[in-house]
CSV table of N, CA and C in Angstrom, one decimal:
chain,number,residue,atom,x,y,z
A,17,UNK,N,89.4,-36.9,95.5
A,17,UNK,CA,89.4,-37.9,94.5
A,17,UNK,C,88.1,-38.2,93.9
A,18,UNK,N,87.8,-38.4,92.7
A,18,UNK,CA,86.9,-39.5,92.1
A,18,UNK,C,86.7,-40.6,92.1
A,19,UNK,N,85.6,-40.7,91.5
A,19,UNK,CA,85.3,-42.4,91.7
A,19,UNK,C,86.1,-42.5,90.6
A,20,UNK,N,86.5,-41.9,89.3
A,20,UNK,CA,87.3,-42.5,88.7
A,20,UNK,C,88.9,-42.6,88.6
A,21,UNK,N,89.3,-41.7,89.9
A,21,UNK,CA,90.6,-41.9,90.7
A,21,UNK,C,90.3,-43.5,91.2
A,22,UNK,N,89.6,-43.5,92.0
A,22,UNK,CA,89.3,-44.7,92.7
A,22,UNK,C,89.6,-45.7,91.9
A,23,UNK,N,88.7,-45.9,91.0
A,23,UNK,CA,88.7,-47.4,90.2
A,23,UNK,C,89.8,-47.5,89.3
A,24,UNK,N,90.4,-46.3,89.3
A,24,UNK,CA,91.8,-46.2,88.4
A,24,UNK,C,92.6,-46.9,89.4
A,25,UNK,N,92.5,-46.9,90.4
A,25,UNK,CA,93.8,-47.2,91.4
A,25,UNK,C,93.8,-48.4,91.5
A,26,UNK,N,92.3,-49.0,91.9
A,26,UNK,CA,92.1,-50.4,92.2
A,26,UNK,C,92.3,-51.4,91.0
A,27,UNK,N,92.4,-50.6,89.8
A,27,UNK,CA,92.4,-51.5,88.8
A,27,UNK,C,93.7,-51.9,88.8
A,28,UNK,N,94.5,-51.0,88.8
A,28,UNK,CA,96.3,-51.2,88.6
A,28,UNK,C,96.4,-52.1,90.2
A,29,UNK,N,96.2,-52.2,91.2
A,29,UNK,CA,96.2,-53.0,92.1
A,29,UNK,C,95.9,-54.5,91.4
A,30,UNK,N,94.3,-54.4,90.7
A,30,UNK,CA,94.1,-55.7,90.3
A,30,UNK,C,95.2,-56.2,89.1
A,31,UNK,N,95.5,-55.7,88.4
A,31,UNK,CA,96.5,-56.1,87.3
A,31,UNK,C,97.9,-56.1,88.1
A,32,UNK,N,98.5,-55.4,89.0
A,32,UNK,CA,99.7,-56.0,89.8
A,32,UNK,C,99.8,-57.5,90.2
A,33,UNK,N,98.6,-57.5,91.3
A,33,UNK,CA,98.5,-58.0,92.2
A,33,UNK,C,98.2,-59.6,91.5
A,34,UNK,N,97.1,-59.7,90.5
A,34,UNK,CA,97.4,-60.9,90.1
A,34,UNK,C,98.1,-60.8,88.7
A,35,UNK,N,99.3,-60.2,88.0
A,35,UNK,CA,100.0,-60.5,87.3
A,35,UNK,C,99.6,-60.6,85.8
A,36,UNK,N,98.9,-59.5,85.8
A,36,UNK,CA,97.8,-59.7,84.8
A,36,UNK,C,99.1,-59.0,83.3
A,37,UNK,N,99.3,-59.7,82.3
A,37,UNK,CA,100.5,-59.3,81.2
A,37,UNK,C,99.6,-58.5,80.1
A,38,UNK,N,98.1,-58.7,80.2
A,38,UNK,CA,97.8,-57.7,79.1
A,38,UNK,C,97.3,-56.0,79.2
A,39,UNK,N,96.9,-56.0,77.8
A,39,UNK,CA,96.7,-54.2,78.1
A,39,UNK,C,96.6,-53.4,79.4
A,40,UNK,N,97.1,-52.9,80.0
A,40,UNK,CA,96.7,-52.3,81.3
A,40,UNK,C,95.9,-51.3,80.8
A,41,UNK,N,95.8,-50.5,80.0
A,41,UNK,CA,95.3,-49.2,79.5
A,41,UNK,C,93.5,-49.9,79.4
A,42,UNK,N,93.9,-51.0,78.5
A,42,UNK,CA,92.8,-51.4,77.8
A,42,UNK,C,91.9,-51.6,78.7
A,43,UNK,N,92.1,-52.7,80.1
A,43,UNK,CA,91.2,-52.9,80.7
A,43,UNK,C,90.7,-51.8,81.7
A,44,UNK,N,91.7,-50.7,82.0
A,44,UNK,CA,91.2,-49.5,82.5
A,44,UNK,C,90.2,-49.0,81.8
A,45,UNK,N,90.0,-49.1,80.5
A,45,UNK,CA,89.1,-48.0,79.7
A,45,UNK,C,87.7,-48.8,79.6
A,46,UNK,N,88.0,-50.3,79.9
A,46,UNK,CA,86.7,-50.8,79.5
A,46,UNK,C,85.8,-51.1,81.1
A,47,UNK,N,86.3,-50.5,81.9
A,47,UNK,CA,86.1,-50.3,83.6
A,47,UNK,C,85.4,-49.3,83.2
A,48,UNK,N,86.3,-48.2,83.0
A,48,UNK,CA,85.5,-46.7,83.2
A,48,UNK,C,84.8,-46.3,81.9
A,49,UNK,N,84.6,-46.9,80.8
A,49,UNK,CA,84.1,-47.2,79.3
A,49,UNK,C,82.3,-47.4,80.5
A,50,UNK,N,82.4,-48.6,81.2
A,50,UNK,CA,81.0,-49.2,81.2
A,50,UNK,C,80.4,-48.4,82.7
A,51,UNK,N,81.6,-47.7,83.4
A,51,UNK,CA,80.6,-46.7,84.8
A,51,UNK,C,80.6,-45.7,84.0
A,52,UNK,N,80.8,-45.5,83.1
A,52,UNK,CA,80.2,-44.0,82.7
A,52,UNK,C,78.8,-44.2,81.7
A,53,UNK,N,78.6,-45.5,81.8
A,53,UNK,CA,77.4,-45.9,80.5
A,53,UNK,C,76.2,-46.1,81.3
A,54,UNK,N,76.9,-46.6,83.1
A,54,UNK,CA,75.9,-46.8,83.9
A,54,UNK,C,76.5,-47.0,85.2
A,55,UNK,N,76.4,-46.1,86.2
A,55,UNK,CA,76.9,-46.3,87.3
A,55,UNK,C,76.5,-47.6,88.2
A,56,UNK,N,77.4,-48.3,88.9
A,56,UNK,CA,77.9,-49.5,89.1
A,56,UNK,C,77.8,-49.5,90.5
A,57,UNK,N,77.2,-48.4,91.0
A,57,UNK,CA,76.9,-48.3,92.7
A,57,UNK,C,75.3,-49.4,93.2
A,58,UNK,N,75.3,-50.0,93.8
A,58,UNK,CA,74.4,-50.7,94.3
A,58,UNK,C,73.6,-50.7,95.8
A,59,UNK,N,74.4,-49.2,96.2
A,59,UNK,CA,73.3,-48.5,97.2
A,59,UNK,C,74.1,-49.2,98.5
A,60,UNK,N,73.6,-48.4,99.3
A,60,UNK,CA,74.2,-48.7,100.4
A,60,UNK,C,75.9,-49.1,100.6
A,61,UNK,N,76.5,-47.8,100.1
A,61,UNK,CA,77.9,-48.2,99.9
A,61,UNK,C,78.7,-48.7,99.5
A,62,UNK,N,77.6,-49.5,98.6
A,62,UNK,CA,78.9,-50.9,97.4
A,62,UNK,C,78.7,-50.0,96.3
A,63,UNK,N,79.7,-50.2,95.6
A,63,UNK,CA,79.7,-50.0,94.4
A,63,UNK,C,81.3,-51.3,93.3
A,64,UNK,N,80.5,-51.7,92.2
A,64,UNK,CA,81.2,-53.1,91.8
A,64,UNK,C,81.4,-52.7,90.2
A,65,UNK,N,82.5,-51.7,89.7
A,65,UNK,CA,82.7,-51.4,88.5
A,65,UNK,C,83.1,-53.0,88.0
A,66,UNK,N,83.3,-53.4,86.5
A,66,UNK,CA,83.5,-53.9,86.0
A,66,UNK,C,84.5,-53.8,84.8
A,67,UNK,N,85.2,-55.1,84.4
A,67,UNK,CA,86.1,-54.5,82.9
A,67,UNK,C,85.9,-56.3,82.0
A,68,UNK,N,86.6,-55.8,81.2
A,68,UNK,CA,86.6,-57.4,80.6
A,68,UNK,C,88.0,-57.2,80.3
A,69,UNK,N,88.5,-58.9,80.4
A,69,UNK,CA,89.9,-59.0,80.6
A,69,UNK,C,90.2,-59.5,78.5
A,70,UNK,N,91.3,-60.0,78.2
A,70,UNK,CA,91.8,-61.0,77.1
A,70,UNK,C,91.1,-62.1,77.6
A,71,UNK,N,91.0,-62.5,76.1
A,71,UNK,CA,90.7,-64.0,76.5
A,71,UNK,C,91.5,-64.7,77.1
A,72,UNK,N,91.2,-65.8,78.0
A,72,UNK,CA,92.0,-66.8,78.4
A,72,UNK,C,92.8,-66.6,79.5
A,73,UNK,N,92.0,-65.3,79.8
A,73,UNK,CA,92.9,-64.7,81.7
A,73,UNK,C,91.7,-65.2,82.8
A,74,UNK,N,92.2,-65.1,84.0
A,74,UNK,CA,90.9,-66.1,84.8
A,74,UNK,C,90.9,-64.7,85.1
A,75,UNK,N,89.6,-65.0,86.1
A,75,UNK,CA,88.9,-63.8,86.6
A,75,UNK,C,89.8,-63.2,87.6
A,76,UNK,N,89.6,-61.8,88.2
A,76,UNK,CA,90.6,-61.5,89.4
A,76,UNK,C,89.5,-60.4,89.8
A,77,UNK,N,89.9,-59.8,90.9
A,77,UNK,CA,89.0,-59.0,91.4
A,77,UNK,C,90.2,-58.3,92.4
A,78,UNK,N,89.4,-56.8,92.8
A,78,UNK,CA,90.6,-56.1,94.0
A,78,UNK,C,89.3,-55.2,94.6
A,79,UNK,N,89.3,-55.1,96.3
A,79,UNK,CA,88.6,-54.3,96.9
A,79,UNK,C,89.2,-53.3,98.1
A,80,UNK,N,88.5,-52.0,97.4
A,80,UNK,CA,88.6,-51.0,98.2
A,80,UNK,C,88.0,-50.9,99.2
A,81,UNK,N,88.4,-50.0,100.7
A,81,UNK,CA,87.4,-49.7,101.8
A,81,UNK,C,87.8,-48.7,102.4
A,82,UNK,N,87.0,-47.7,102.2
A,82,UNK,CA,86.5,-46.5,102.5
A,82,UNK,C,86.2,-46.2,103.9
A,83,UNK,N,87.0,-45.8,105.1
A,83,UNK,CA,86.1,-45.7,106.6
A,83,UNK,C,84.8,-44.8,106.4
A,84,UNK,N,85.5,-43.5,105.8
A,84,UNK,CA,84.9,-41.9,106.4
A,84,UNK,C,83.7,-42.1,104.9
A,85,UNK,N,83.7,-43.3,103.7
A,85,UNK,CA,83.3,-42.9,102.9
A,85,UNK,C,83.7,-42.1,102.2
A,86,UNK,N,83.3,-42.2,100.7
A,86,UNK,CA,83.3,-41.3,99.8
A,86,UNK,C,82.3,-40.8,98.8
A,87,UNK,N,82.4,-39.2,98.7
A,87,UNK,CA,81.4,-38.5,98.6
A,87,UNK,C,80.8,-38.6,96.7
A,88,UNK,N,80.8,-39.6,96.3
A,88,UNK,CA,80.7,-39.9,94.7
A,88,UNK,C,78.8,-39.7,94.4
A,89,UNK,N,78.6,-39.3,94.1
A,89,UNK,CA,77.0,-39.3,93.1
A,89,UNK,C,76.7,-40.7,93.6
A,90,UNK,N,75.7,-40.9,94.2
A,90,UNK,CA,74.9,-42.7,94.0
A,90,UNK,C,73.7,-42.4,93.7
A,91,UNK,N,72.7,-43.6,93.8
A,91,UNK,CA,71.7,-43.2,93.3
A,91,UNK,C,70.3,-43.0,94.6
A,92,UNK,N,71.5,-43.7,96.0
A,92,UNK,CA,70.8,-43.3,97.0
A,92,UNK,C,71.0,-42.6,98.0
A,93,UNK,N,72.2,-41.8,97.4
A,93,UNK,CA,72.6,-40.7,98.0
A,93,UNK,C,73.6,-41.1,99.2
A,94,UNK,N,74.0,-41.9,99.7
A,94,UNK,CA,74.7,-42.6,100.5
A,94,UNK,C,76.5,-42.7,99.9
A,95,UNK,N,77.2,-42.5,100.7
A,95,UNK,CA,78.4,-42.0,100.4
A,95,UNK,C,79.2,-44.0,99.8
A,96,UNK,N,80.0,-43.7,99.4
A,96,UNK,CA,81.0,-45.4,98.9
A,96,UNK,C,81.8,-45.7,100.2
A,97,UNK,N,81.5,-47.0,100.2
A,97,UNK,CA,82.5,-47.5,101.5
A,97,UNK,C,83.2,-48.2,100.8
A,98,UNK,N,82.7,-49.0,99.8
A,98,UNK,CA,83.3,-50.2,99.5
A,98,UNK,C,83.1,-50.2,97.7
A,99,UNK,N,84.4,-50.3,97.4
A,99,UNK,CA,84.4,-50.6,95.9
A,99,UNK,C,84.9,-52.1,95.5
A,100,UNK,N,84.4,-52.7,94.7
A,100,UNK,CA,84.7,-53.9,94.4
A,100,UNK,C,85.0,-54.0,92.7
A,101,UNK,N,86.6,-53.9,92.4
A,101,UNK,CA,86.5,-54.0,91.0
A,101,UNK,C,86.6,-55.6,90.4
A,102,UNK,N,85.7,-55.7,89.4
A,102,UNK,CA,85.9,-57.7,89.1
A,102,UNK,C,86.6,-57.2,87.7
A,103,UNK,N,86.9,-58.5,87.2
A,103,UNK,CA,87.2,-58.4,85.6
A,103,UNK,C,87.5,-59.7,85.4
A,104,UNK,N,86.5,-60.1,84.2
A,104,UNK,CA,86.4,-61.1,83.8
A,104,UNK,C,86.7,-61.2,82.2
A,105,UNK,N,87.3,-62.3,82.1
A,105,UNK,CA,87.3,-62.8,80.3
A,105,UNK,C,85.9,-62.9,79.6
A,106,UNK,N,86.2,-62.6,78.6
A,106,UNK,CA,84.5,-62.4,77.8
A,106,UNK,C,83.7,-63.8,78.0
A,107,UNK,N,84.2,-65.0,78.2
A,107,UNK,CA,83.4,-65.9,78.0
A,107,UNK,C,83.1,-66.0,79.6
A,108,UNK,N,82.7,-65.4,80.5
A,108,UNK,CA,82.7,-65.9,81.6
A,108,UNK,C,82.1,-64.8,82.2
A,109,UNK,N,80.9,-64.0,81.4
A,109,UNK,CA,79.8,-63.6,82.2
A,109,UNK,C,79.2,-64.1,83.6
A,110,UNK,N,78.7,-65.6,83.0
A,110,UNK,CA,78.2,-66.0,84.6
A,110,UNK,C,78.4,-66.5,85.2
A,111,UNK,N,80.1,-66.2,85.8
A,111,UNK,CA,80.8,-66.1,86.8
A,111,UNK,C,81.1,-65.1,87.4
A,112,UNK,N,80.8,-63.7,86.6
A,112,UNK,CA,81.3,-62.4,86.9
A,112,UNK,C,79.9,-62.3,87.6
A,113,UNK,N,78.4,-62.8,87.3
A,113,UNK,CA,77.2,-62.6,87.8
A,113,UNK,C,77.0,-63.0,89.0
A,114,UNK,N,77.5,-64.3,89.1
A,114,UNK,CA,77.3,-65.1,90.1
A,114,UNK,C,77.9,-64.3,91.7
A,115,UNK,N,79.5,-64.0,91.2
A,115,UNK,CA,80.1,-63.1,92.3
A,115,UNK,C,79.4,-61.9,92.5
A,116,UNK,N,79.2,-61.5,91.7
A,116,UNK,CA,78.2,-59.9,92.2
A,116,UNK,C,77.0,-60.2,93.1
A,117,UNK,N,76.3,-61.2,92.3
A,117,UNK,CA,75.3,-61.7,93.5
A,117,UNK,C,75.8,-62.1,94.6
A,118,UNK,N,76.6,-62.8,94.9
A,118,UNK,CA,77.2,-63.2,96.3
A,118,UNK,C,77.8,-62.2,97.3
A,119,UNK,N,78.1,-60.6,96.4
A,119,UNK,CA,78.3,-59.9,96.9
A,119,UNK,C,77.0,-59.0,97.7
A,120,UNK,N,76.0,-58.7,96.9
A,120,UNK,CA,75.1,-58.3,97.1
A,120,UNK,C,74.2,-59.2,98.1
A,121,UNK,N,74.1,-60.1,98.2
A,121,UNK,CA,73.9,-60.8,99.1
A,121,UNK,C,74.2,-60.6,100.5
A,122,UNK,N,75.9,-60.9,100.5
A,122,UNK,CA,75.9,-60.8,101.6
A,122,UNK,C,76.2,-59.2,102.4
A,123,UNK,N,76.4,-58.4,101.3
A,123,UNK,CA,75.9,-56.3,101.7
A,123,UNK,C,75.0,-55.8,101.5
A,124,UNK,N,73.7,-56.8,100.5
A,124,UNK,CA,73.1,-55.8,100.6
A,124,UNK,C,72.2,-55.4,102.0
A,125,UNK,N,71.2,-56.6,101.9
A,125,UNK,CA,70.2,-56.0,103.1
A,125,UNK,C,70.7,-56.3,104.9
A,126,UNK,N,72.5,-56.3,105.2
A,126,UNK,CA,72.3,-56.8,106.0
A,126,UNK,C,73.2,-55.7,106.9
A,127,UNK,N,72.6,-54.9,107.5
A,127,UNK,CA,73.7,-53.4,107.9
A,127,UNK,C,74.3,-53.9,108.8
A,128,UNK,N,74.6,-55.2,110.0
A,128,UNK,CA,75.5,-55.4,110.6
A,128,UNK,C,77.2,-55.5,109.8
A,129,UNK,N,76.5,-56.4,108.6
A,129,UNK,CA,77.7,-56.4,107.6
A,129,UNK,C,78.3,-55.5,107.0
A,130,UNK,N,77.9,-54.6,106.7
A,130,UNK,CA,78.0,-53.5,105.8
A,130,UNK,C,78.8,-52.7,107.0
A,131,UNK,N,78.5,-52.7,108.3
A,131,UNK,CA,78.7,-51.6,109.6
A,131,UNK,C,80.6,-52.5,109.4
A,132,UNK,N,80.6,-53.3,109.6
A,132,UNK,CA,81.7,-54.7,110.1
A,132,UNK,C,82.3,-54.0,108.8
A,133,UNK,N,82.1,-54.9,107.7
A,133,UNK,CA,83.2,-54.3,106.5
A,133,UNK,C,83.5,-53.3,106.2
A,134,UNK,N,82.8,-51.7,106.4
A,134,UNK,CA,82.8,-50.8,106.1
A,134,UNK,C,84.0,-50.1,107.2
A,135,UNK,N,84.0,-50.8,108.5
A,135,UNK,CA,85.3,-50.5,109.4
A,135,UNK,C,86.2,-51.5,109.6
A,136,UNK,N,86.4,-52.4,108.8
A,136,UNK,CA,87.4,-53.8,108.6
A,136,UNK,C,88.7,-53.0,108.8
A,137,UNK,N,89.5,-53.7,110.1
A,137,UNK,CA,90.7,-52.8,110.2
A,137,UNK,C,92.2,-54.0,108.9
A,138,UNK,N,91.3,-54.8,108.6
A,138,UNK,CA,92.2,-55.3,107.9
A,138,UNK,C,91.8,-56.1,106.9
A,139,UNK,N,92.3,-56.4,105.9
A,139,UNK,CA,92.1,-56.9,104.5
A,139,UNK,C,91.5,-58.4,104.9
A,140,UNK,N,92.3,-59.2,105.8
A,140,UNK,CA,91.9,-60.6,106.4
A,140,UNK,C,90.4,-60.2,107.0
A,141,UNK,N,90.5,-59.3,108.0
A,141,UNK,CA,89.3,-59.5,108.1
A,141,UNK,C,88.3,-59.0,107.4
A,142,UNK,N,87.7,-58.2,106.7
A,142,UNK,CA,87.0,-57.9,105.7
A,142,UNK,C,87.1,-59.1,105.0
A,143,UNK,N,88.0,-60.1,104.4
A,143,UNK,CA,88.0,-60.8,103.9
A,143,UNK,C,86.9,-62.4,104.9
A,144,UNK,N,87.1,-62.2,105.6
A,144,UNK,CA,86.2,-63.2,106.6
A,144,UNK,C,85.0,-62.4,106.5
A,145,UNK,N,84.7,-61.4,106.9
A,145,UNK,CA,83.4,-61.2,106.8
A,145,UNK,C,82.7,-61.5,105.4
A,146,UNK,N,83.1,-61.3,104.4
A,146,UNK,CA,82.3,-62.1,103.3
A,146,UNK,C,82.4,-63.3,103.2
A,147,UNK,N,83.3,-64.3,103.3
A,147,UNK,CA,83.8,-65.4,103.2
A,147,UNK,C,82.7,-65.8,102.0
A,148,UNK,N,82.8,-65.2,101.6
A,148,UNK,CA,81.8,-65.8,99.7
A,148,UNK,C,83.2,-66.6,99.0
A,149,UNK,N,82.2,-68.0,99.2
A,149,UNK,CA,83.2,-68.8,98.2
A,149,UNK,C,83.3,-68.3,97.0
A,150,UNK,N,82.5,-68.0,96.3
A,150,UNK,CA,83.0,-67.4,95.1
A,150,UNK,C,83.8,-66.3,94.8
A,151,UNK,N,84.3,-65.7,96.1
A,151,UNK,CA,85.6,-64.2,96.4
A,151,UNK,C,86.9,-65.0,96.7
A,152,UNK,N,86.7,-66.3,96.8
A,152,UNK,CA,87.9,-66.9,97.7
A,152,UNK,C,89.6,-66.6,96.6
A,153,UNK,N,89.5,-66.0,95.7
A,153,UNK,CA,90.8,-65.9,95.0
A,153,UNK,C,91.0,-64.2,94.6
A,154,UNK,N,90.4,-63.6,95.6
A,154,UNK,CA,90.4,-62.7,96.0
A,154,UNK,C,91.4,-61.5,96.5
A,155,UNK,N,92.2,-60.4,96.2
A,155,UNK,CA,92.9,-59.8,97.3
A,155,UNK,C,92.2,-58.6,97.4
A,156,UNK,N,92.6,-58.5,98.5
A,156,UNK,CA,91.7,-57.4,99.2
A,156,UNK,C,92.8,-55.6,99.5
A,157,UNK,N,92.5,-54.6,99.5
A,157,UNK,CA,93.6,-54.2,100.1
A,157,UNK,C,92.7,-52.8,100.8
A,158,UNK,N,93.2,-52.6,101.9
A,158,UNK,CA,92.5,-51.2,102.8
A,158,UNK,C,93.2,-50.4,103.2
A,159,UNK,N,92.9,-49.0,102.9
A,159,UNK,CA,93.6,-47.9,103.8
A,159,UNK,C,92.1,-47.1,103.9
A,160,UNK,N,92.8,-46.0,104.5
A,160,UNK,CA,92.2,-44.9,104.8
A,160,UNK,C,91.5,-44.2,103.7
A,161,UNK,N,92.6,-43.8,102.8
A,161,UNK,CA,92.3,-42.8,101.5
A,161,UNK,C,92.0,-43.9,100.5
A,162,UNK,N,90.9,-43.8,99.6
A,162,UNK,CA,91.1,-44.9,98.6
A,162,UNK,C,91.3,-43.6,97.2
C-alpha cells in the first residue's frame, strides 16, 4: 500500500463515520492535493494529512495504527505508525492548529507514548493514551494492515 492508499482509506472512514453529506471526492483530493505539496509526516511515526471540509461542517478527524509500520518516504527515515487524518471547515484553521499541536505534543518527544500507541491493541485504548481534550470527538479505528 501507499501512503496514498492509506489516507484514501482513512478519509472515507472519516466521512462514514461522522456522516459527513458533502463531496467525498472533493475532500479526498484536497487531503492528497496538500501531501503531495508537502509531506505531512512529523517524524517519528506520526504523520497528520489534512483536507478542508464545506463550510459549516464541524471538524472530524480518523486515526490509523500501524504495528509493523509502514514503509512510506519520511523525512527521518523512520517507518508510519500512526496516521492522523483532520479536516476542518475553512474558517477554522486554528482549531485544526491547535489539535495538531496537542498531537505533537503529546508524540512527539515522548517515546514511551509513541512505544504505547504505536501497539494500542485497541481504539479505546490508544484513545486514552492521548486523552487530548482537543481529540475528544474523535474516532479512532486499528487494525493490522492500514
Amino acid at each position: 500500500g501507499t501512503m496514498e492508499e492509506a489516507i484514501g482509506r482513512l478519509t472515507e472512514l472519516l466521512i462514514d463515520s461522522n456522516g459527513l453529506k458533502g463531496d467525498r471526492q472533493r475532500l479526498l483530493r484536497s487531503v492528497l492535493e496538500r501531501e503531495r505539496e508537502m509531506c505531512t509526516c512529523m517524524g517519528e511515526g506520526l504523520a497528520m494529512p489534512h483536507g478542508l471540509l464545506e463550510e459549516g461542517e464541524a471538524i472530524a478527524g480518523a486515526m490509523g495504527i500501524s504495528r509493523q509500520g509502514l514503509p512510506f518516504p519520511t523525512p527521518d527515515g523512520k517507518p508510519i505508525h500512526c496516521i492522523v487524518v483532520l479536516a476542518t471547515p475553512p474558517g477554522d484553521r486554528a482549531l485544526h492548529l491547535e489539535i495538531l499541536a496537542a498531537f505533537a505534543r503529546a508524540i512527539g518527544g515522548n517515546r514511551e507514548i509513541q512505544q504505547q500507541l504505536y501497539n494500542a491493541k485497541t481504539p479505546a485504548h490508544a484513545y486514552e493514551l492521548l486523552h487530548a481534550e482537543e481529540a475528544e470527538d474523535f474516532n479512532y479505528f486499528l487494525e493490522q494492515e492500514v
